[in-house]
Amino acid sequence: MNNTILVTGGAGFIGTNFILEWIAKSDARVVNLDLLTYAGNRRNLSSVEDHPRYTFVHGDIRDEALVASLLRKHQPRAILNFAAESHVDRSIAGPPAFVQTNVLGTFALLQQARLWWESLPPGDQARFRFLHVSTDEVYGTLEPQDPAFQETTPYAPNSPYAASKAASDMLVRAWHHTYGLPVLTTNCSNNYGPWQFPEKLIPLMILNALEGKPLPVYGDGWNIRDWLFVEDHCAALRRVLEDGRVGETYNIGGDNERPNIEVVTAICEILDEMVPDPSLGKRSGLITYVKDRPGHDRRYSINSTKIQRELNWRPTEPFESGIRRTIEWFLAHLDWVNYIRSGAYQQWIEQNYAERLAQ
Ligand code: NAD
Ligand code: DAU
């Protein structure tokens, strides 16, 4: 076994950030197994494509023969499972892909990870880790006065996405409890930052506001999310990978709860300042309240005391600077935006927003 890690789903938003930082900050190799769904873009990683410590493999985590051959070939010391269908609205419109990748994909990965891990000599077995990247949505929803989610909060997933991630977390737990596979699970709050696919709230609002399009806020705009800059999430994952206690779960959050309407208004104000457009007036005038998401969770809040205490991790990027950095990044990467907003993306925007905006 060598110092290589196998990352799944590394061509998506968080995986891209993780790999770029991993190559820059460590001397270890990374193998990226990604199916390149609509959310995965090989171009995200073009700056490391030819790097001697980076290998891209186009494939599916459900393909057990492929996963087995990658494990034999690259002998990784860890698997980090980012691969998932990740958008709640898409899970409502079409749940099968979520069960396929999030549940059956994680299952396939665990099967092969276990077989390979069992074949290792004891020293390598002790060193190996399976890090499963999960979400705070498994805990369900909070009322305004409820305490934040802890690792001990019972699972109560509400959307097909959350249910599929909860199921995957349970499989990971069982593979540790039953077979002894050295697993770690992280449950993180909403990320934002560079490379985020513009179906999610923050990049969607940045691009619509830039282009003078309606800003579709679901319901009353008072659903609350706990926003974390993606680099802080990646730093937390590195800490968990290196020093997390095997079999444990770690909550990761930004200590940064904000109602959606506040996030959207902040984006409008920053864009008004950075890219003034007299023809639009104040961009907050583009805010349009639309039909709510079915089963829309009201509030997420993460108690990350455990990872702070045990692993000395805490969020470092304040929202005020993180959102500016994110907007600046999108303004500087409009060629990337145009590339990924082709074909399939337009279909999704039409499917999700045409009826909502017509109301
Ligand atoms: P994303 O949708 O941007 O990227 C997902 C990646 O997985 C894509 O590159 C896609 O091509 C790949 N993929 C999908 N199905 C695959 C399959 N069957 N085999 C191989 N690759 C496949 O997602 P993201 O926002 O980067 O999230 C990454 C992980 O982090 C997910 O597991 C998600 O549940 C979790 N998470 C995300 C957030 C967030 O705010 N984005 C917060 C907490 C946890
Ligand atoms: O909490 C972690 C989760 O955060 C991750 O596990 C998911 O992968 C990630 O997609 C995210 O889920 P959300 O559903 O919270 O993120 P999204 O960006 O889709 O929505 C954020 C909030 O904004 C939510 O309350 C719904 C609202 N929203 C979203 C969109 C796309 C709108 O009001 N309008 C929109 O157009």
mmCIF file of N, CA, C and O in Angstrom, residues 157-227:
data_model
loop_
_atom_site.group_PDB
_atom_site.id
_atom_site.type_symbol
_atom_site.label_atom_id
_atom_site.label_comp_id
_atom_site.label_asym_id
_atom_site.label_seq_id
_atom_site.Cartn_x
_atom_site.Cartn_y
_atom_site.Cartn_z
ATOM 1 N N PRO A 157 -34.390 11.899 7.551
ATOM 2 C CA PRO A 157 -34.270 12.546 6.224
ATOM 3 C C PRO A 157 -35.638 12.807 5.609
ATOM 4 O O PRO A 157 -36.535 11.974 5.732
ATOM 5 N N ASN A 158 -35.766 13.944 4.923
ATOM 6 C CA ASN A 158 -37.071 14.345 4.393
ATOM 7 C C ASN A 158 -37.186 14.327 2.876
ATOM 8 O O ASN A 158 -38.283 14.209 2.356
ATOM 9 N N SER A 159 -36.085 14.486 2.156
ATOM 10 C CA SER A 159 -36.165 14.481 0.690
ATOM 11 C C SER A 159 -35.601 13.147 0.183
ATOM 12 O O SER A 159 -34.858 12.460 0.897
ATOM 13 N N PRO A 160 -35.929 12.804 -1.075
ATOM 14 C CA PRO A 160 -35.298 11.590 -1.634
ATOM 15 C C PRO A 160 -33.766 11.666 -1.574
ATOM 16 O O PRO A 160 -33.108 10.662 -1.287
ATOM 17 N N TYR A 161 -33.220 12.853 -1.833
ATOM 18 C CA TYR A 161 -31.747 13.000 -1.714
ATOM 19 C C TYR A 161 -31.284 12.663 -0.307
ATOM 20 O O TYR A 161 -30.376 11.843 -0.108
ATOM 21 N N ALA A 162 -31.918 13.300 0.688
ATOM 22 C CA ALA A 162 -31.481 13.094 2.073
ATOM 23 C C ALA A 162 -31.649 11.630 2.478
ATOM 24 O O ALA A 162 -30.781 11.067 3.162
ATOM 25 N N ALA A 163 -32.747 11.015 2.027
ATOM 26 C CA ALA A 163 -32.979 9.606 2.380
ATOM 27 C C ALA A 163 -31.910 8.709 1.761
ATOM 28 O O ALA A 163 -31.432 7.765 2.397
ATOM 29 N N SER A 164 -31.523 9.030 0.521
ATOM 30 C CA SER A 164 -30.503 8.193 -0.127
ATOM 31 C C SER A 164 -29.144 8.370 0.549
ATOM 32 O O SER A 164 -28.386 7.412 0.695
ATOM 33 N N LYS A 165 -28.841 9.584 0.998
ATOM 34 C CA LYS A 165 -27.571 9.791 1.718
ATOM 35 C C LYS A 165 -27.636 9.117 3.096
ATOM 36 O O LYS A 165 -26.647 8.529 3.553
ATOM 37 N N ALA A 166 -28.788 9.199 3.752
ATOM 38 C CA ALA A 166 -28.926 8.545 5.057
ATOM 39 C C ALA A 166 -28.719 7.036 4.909
ATOM 40 O O ALA A 166 -28.036 6.404 5.723
ATOM 41 N N ALA A 167 -29.307 6.461 3.838
ATOM 42 C CA ALA A 167 -29.144 5.026 3.605
ATOM 43 C C ALA A 167 -27.663 4.686 3.406
ATOM 44 O O ALA A 167 -27.166 3.685 3.935
ATOM 45 N N SER A 168 -26.961 5.549 2.657
ATOM 46 C CA SER A 168 -25.540 5.274 2.417
ATOM 47 C C SER A 168 -24.747 5.365 3.724
ATOM 48 O O SER A 168 -23.852 4.555 3.982
ATOM 49 N N ASP A 169 -25.103 6.332 4.562
ATOM 50 C CA ASP A 169 -24.412 6.452 5.866
ATOM 51 C C ASP A 169 -24.618 5.180 6.697
ATOM 52 O O ASP A 169 -23.710 4.706 7.385
ATOM 53 N N MET A 170 -25.830 4.634 6.629
ATOM 54 C CA MET A 170 -26.144 3.427 7.409
ATOM 55 C C MET A 170 -25.341 2.230 6.904
ATOM 56 O O MET A 170 -24.883 1.396 7.689
ATOM 57 N N LEU A 171 -25.190 2.140 5.570
ATOM 58 C CA LEU A 171 -24.374 1.052 5.024
ATOM 59 C C LEU A 171 -22.925 1.176 5.500
ATOM 60 O O LEU A 171 -22.303 0.188 5.902
ATOM 61 N N VAL A 172 -22.413 2.403 5.467
ATOM 62 C CA VAL A 172 -21.025 2.629 5.897
ATOM 63 C C VAL A 172 -20.866 2.212 7.357
ATOM 64 O O VAL A 172 -19.910 1.521 7.740
ATOM 65 N N ARG A 173 -21.823 2.608 8.169
ATOM 66 C CA ARG A 173 -21.793 2.243 9.593
ATOM 67 C C ARG A 173 -21.778 0.718 9.770
ATOM 68 O O ARG A 173 -20.989 0.158 10.526
ATOM 69 N N ALA A 174 -22.652 0.033 9.012
ATOM 70 C CA ALA A 174 -22.757 -1.423 9.158
ATOM 71 C C ALA A 174 -21.476 -2.132 8.711
ATOM 72 O O ALA A 174 -21.071 -3.132 9.314
ATOM 73 N N TRP A 175 -20.838 -1.606 7.658
ATOM 74 C CA TRP A 175 -19.601 -2.257 7.180
ATOM 75 C C TRP A 175 -18.483 -2.130 8.219
ATOM 76 O O TRP A 175 -17.593 -2.969 8.286
ATOM 77 N N HIS A 176 -18.545 -1.118 9.033
ATOM 78 C CA HIS A 176 -17.582 -1.017 10.134
ATOM 79 C C HIS A 176 -17.974 -1.959 11.265
ATOM 80 O O HIS A 176 -17.165 -2.762 11.736
ATOM 81 N N HIS A 177 -19.234 -1.881 11.657
ATOM 82 C CA HIS A 177 -19.672 -2.643 12.825
ATOM 83 C C HIS A 177 -19.561 -4.144 12.577
ATOM 84 O O HIS A 177 -19.119 -4.900 13.436
ATOM 85 N N THR A 178 -19.946 -4.576 11.368
ATOM 86 C CA THR A 178 -19.979 -6.015 11.076
ATOM 87 C C THR A 178 -18.630 -6.551 10.601
ATOM 88 O O THR A 178 -18.180 -7.594 11.062
ATOM 89 N N TYR A 179 -17.997 -5.824 9.665
ATOM 90 C CA TYR A 179 -16.788 -6.370 9.036
ATOM 91 C C TYR A 179 -15.503 -5.720 9.539
ATOM 92 O O TYR A 179 -14.415 -6.144 9.174
ATOM 93 N N GLY A 180 -15.649 -4.664 10.324
ATOM 94 C CA GLY A 180 -14.453 -4.001 10.845
ATOM 95 C C GLY A 180 -13.802 -3.034 9.886
ATOM 96 O O GLY A 180 -12.713 -2.507 10.160
ATOM 97 N N LEU A 181 -14.431 -2.755 8.722
ATOM 98 C CA LEU A 181 -13.830 -1.812 7.768
ATOM 99 C C LEU A 181 -13.599 -0.465 8.470
ATOM 100 O O LEU A 181 -14.514 0.057 9.120
ATOM 101 N N PRO A 182 -12.393 0.090 8.370
ATOM 102 C CA PRO A 182 -12.092 1.338 9.095
ATOM 103 C C PRO A 182 -12.700 2.568 8.406
ATOM 104 O O PRO A 182 -12.067 3.195 7.569
ATOM 105 N N VAL A 183 -13.912 2.874 8.780
ATOM 106 C CA VAL A 183 -14.646 3.954 8.123
ATOM 107 C C VAL A 183 -14.649 5.226 8.961
ATOM 108 O O VAL A 183 -14.476 5.198 10.179
ATOM 109 N N LEU A 184 -14.894 6.333 8.257
ATOM 110 C CA LEU A 184 -15.119 7.653 8.873
ATOM 111 C C LEU A 184 -16.257 8.281 8.078
ATOM 112 O O LEU A 184 -16.286 8.144 6.857
ATOM 113 N N THR A 185 -17.180 8.948 8.751
ATOM 114 C CA THR A 185 -18.267 9.623 8.037
ATOM 115 C C THR A 185 -18.314 11.078 8.478
ATOM 116 O O THR A 185 -18.190 11.377 9.673
ATOM 117 N N THR A 186 -18.484 11.972 7.493
ATOM 118 C CA THR A 186 -18.646 13.392 7.814
ATOM 119 C C THR A 186 -20.021 13.857 7.355
ATOM 120 O O THR A 186 -20.496 13.453 6.292
ATOM 121 N N ASN A 187 -20.654 14.695 8.144
ATOM 122 C CA ASN A 187 -21.967 15.262 7.796
ATOM 123 C C ASN A 187 -21.828 16.775 7.796
ATOM 124 O O ASN A 187 -21.717 17.405 8.850
ATOM 125 N N CYS A 188 -21.831 17.326 6.584
ATOM 126 C CA CYS A 188 -21.499 18.757 6.438
ATOM 127 C C CYS A 188 -22.719 19.572 6.009
ATOM 128 O O CYS A 188 -23.637 19.078 5.371
ATOM 129 N N SER A 189 -22.668 20.842 6.361
ATOM 130 C CA SER A 189 -23.730 21.789 5.987
ATOM 131 C C SER A 189 -23.497 22.312 4.560
ATOM 132 O O SER A 189 -22.579 21.877 3.868
ATOM 133 N N ASN A 190 -24.304 23.279 4.147
ATOM 134 C CA ASN A 190 -24.255 23.802 2.768
ATOM 135 C C ASN A 190 -22.913 24.438 2.449
ATOM 136 O O ASN A 190 -22.487 25.379 3.124
ATOM 137 N N ASN A 191 -22.297 23.954 1.385
ATOM 138 C CA ASN A 191 -21.047 24.541 0.897
ATOM 139 C C ASN A 191 -21.324 25.584 -0.176
ATOM 140 O O ASN A 191 -22.321 25.495 -0.896
ATOM 141 N N TYR A 192 -20.381 26.535 -0.305
ATOM 142 C CA TYR A 192 -20.419 27.456 -1.445
ATOM 143 C C TYR A 192 -18.984 27.794 -1.793
ATOM 144 O O TYR A 192 -18.069 27.634 -0.970
ATOM 145 N N GLY A 193 -18.779 28.249 -3.042
ATOM 146 C CA GLY A 193 -17.427 28.615 -3.454
ATOM 147 C C GLY A 193 -17.198 28.302 -4.927
ATOM 148 O O GLY A 193 -18.137 27.994 -5.667
ATOM 149 N N PRO A 194 -15.910 28.359 -5.349
ATOM 150 C CA PRO A 194 -15.565 28.105 -6.743
ATOM 151 C C PRO A 194 -16.002 26.725 -7.208
ATOM 152 O O PRO A 194 -16.019 25.784 -6.430
ATOM 153 N N TRP A 195 -16.343 26.603 -8.485
ATOM 154 C CA TRP A 195 -16.655 25.360 -9.183
ATOM 155 C C TRP A 195 -18.026 24.794 -8.815
ATOM 156 O O TRP A 195 -18.347 23.671 -9.185
ATOM 157 N N GLN A 196 -18.863 25.540 -8.067
ATOM 158 C CA GLN A 196 -20.176 24.971 -7.730
ATOM 159 C C GLN A 196 -21.104 25.033 -8.938
ATOM 160 O O GLN A 196 -21.223 26.078 -9.593
ATOM 161 N N PHE A 197 -21.772 23.941 -9.214
ATOM 162 C CA PHE A 197 -22.648 23.859 -10.392
ATOM 163 C C PHE A 197 -23.816 24.815 -10.219
ATOM 164 O O PHE A 197 -24.473 24.808 -9.163
ATOM 165 N N PRO A 198 -24.135 25.627 -11.231
ATOM 166 C CA PRO A 198 -25.105 26.716 -11.031
ATOM 167 C C PRO A 198 -26.571 26.284 -11.047
ATOM 168 O O PRO A 198 -27.428 27.025 -11.515
ATOM 169 N N GLU A 199 -26.835 25.115 -10.471
ATOM 170 C CA GLU A 199 -28.211 24.715 -10.157
ATOM 171 C C GLU A 199 -28.491 24.996 -8.680
ATOM 172 O O GLU A 199 -29.644 25.047 -8.273
ATOM 173 N N LYS A 200 -27.429 25.192 -7.883
ATOM 174 C CA LYS A 200 -27.555 25.402 -6.445
ATOM 175 C C LYS A 200 -27.752 26.898 -6.159
ATOM 176 O O LYS A 200 -27.385 27.748 -6.972
ATOM 177 N N LEU A 201 -28.297 27.201 -4.983
ATOM 178 C CA LEU A 201 -28.775 28.563 -4.713
ATOM 179 C C LEU A 201 -27.754 29.657 -5.053
ATOM 180 O O LEU A 201 -28.058 30.589 -5.816
ATOM 181 N N ILE A 202 -26.557 29.574 -4.452
ATOM 182 C CA ILE A 202 -25.640 30.717 -4.561
ATOM 183 C C ILE A 202 -25.152 30.946 -5.994
ATOM 184 O O ILE A 202 -25.307 32.071 -6.522
ATOM 185 N N PRO A 203 -24.625 29.935 -6.689
ATOM 186 C CA PRO A 203 -24.195 30.237 -8.079
ATOM 187 C C PRO A 203 -25.347 30.585 -9.003
ATOM 188 O O PRO A 203 -25.183 31.430 -9.898
ATOM 189 N N LEU A 204 -26.517 29.962 -8.790
ATOM 190 C CA LEU A 204 -27.680 30.306 -9.629
ATOM 191 C C LEU A 204 -28.035 31.782 -9.476
ATOM 192 O O LEU A 204 -28.270 32.492 -10.457
ATOM 193 N N MET A 205 -28.041 32.249 -8.223
ATOM 194 C CA MET A 205 -28.419 33.641 -7.972
ATOM 195 C C MET A 205 -27.349 34.601 -8.496
ATOM 196 O O MET A 205 -27.672 35.671 -9.036
ATOM 197 N N ILE A 206 -26.085 34.243 -8.349
ATOM 198 C CA ILE A 206 -25.019 35.108 -8.873
ATOM 199 C C ILE A 206 -25.207 35.303 -10.381
ATOM 200 O O ILE A 206 -25.189 36.432 -10.889
ATOM 201 N N LEU A 207 -25.412 34.204 -11.094
ATOM 202 C CA LEU A 207 -25.477 34.297 -12.558
ATOM 203 C C LEU A 207 -26.766 34.965 -13.024
ATOM 204 O O LEU A 207 -26.743 35.798 -13.933
ATOM 205 N N ASN A 208 -27.892 34.622 -12.379
ATOM 206 C CA ASN A 208 -29.145 35.287 -12.772
ATOM 207 C C ASN A 208 -29.075 36.787 -12.490
ATOM 208 O O ASN A 208 -29.513 37.606 -13.317
ATOM 209 N N ALA A 209 -28.536 37.156 -11.338
ATOM 210 C CA ALA A 209 -28.456 38.580 -10.988
ATOM 211 C C ALA A 209 -27.526 39.316 -11.948
ATOM 212 O O ALA A 209 -27.803 40.449 -12.359
ATOM 213 N N LEU A 210 -26.438 38.670 -12.316
ATOM 214 C CA LEU A 210 -25.500 39.279 -13.265
ATOM 215 C C LEU A 210 -26.197 39.553 -14.594
ATOM 216 O O LEU A 210 -25.981 40.595 -15.225
ATOM 217 N N GLU A 211 -27.050 38.598 -14.995
ATOM 218 C CA GLU A 211 -27.673 38.677 -16.317
ATOM 219 C C GLU A 211 -29.045 39.356 -16.299
ATOM 220 O O GLU A 211 -29.747 39.379 -17.313
ATOM 221 N N GLY A 212 -29.441 39.865 -15.127
ATOM 222 C CA GLY A 212 -30.714 40.583 -15.048
ATOM 223 C C GLY A 212 -31.934 39.685 -15.157
ATOM 224 O O GLY A 212 -33.004 40.134 -15.561
ATOM 225 N N LYS A 213 -31.776 38.409 -14.777
ATOM 226 C CA LYS A 213 -32.907 37.464 -14.820
ATOM 227 C C LYS A 213 -33.592 37.425 -13.459
ATOM 228 O O LYS A 213 -32.987 37.793 -12.439
ATOM 229 N N PRO A 214 -34.851 36.903 -13.405
ATOM 230 C CA PRO A 214 -35.518 36.787 -12.098
ATOM 231 C C PRO A 214 -34.711 35.923 -11.133
ATOM 232 O O PRO A 214 -34.039 34.977 -11.544
ATOM 233 N N LEU A 215 -34.790 36.259 -9.838
ATOM 234 C CA LEU A 215 -34.091 35.498 -8.793
ATOM 235 C C LEU A 215 -35.152 34.697 -8.034
ATOM 236 O O LEU A 215 -35.839 35.240 -7.162
ATOM 237 N N PRO A 216 -35.312 33.399 -8.389
ATOM 238 C CA PRO A 216 -36.450 32.614 -7.892
ATOM 239 C C PRO A 216 -36.242 32.125 -6.458
ATOM 240 O O PRO A 216 -35.572 31.121 -6.225
ATOM 241 N N VAL A 217 -36.842 32.822 -5.509
ATOM 242 C CA VAL A 217 -36.719 32.435 -4.093
ATOM 243 C C VAL A 217 -37.917 31.556 -3.728
ATOM 244 O O VAL A 217 -39.072 31.968 -3.904
ATOM 245 N N TYR A 218 -37.646 30.354 -3.230
ATOM 246 C CA TYR A 218 -38.716 29.414 -2.889
ATOM 247 C C TYR A 218 -39.442 29.863 -1.617
ATOM 248 O O TYR A 218 -38.812 30.282 -0.640
ATOM 249 N N GLY A 219 -40.781 29.692 -1.630
ATOM 250 C CA GLY A 219 -41.569 29.931 -0.418
ATOM 251 C C GLY A 219 -41.451 31.374 0.037
ATOM 252 O O GLY A 219 -41.523 32.308 -0.763
ATOM 253 N N ASP A 220 -41.234 31.555 1.372
ATOM 254 C CA ASP A 220 -41.156 32.920 1.910
ATOM 255 C C ASP A 220 -39.723 33.432 2.030
ATOM 256 O O ASP A 220 -39.499 34.539 2.526
ATOM 257 N N GLY A 221 -38.753 32.607 1.619
ATOM 258 C CA GLY A 221 -37.353 33.040 1.669
ATOM 259 C C GLY A 221 -36.731 32.939 3.047
ATOM 260 O O GLY A 221 -35.579 33.327 3.239
ATOM 261 N N TRP A 222 -37.483 32.387 4.005
ATOM 262 C CA TRP A 222 -36.969 32.321 5.374
ATOM 263 C C TRP A 222 -36.487 30.928 5.776
ATOM 264 O O TRP A 222 -36.332 30.635 6.949
ATOM 265 N N ASN A 223 -36.236 30.088 4.791
ATOM 266 C CA ASN A 223 -35.560 28.819 5.102
ATOM 267 C C ASN A 223 -34.102 29.134 5.391
ATOM 268 O O ASN A 223 -33.484 29.954 4.708
ATOM 269 N N ILE A 224 -33.585 28.477 6.414
ATOM 270 C CA ILE A 224 -32.241 28.819 6.908
ATOM 271 C C ILE A 224 -31.254 27.690 6.606
ATOM 272 O O ILE A 224 -31.560 26.514 6.819
ATOM 273 N N ARG A 225 -30.082 28.081 6.107
ATOM 274 C CA ARG A 225 -29.000 27.133 5.869
ATOM 275 C C ARG A 225 -27.752 27.641 6.592
ATOM 276 O O ARG A 225 -27.610 28.842 6.836
ATOM 277 N N ASP A 226 -26.850 26.698 6.903
ATOM 278 C CA ASP A 226 -25.621 27.021 7.644
ATOM 279 C C ASP A 226 -24.461 26.958 6.633
ATOM 280 O O ASP A 226 -23.967 25.874 6.324
ATOM 281 N N TRP A 227 -24.080 28.119 6.102
ATOM 282 C CA TRP A 227 -23.176 28.156 4.937
ATOM 283 C C TRP A 227 -21.712 28.031 5.337
ATOM 284 O O TRP A 227 -21.242 28.716 6.244
#
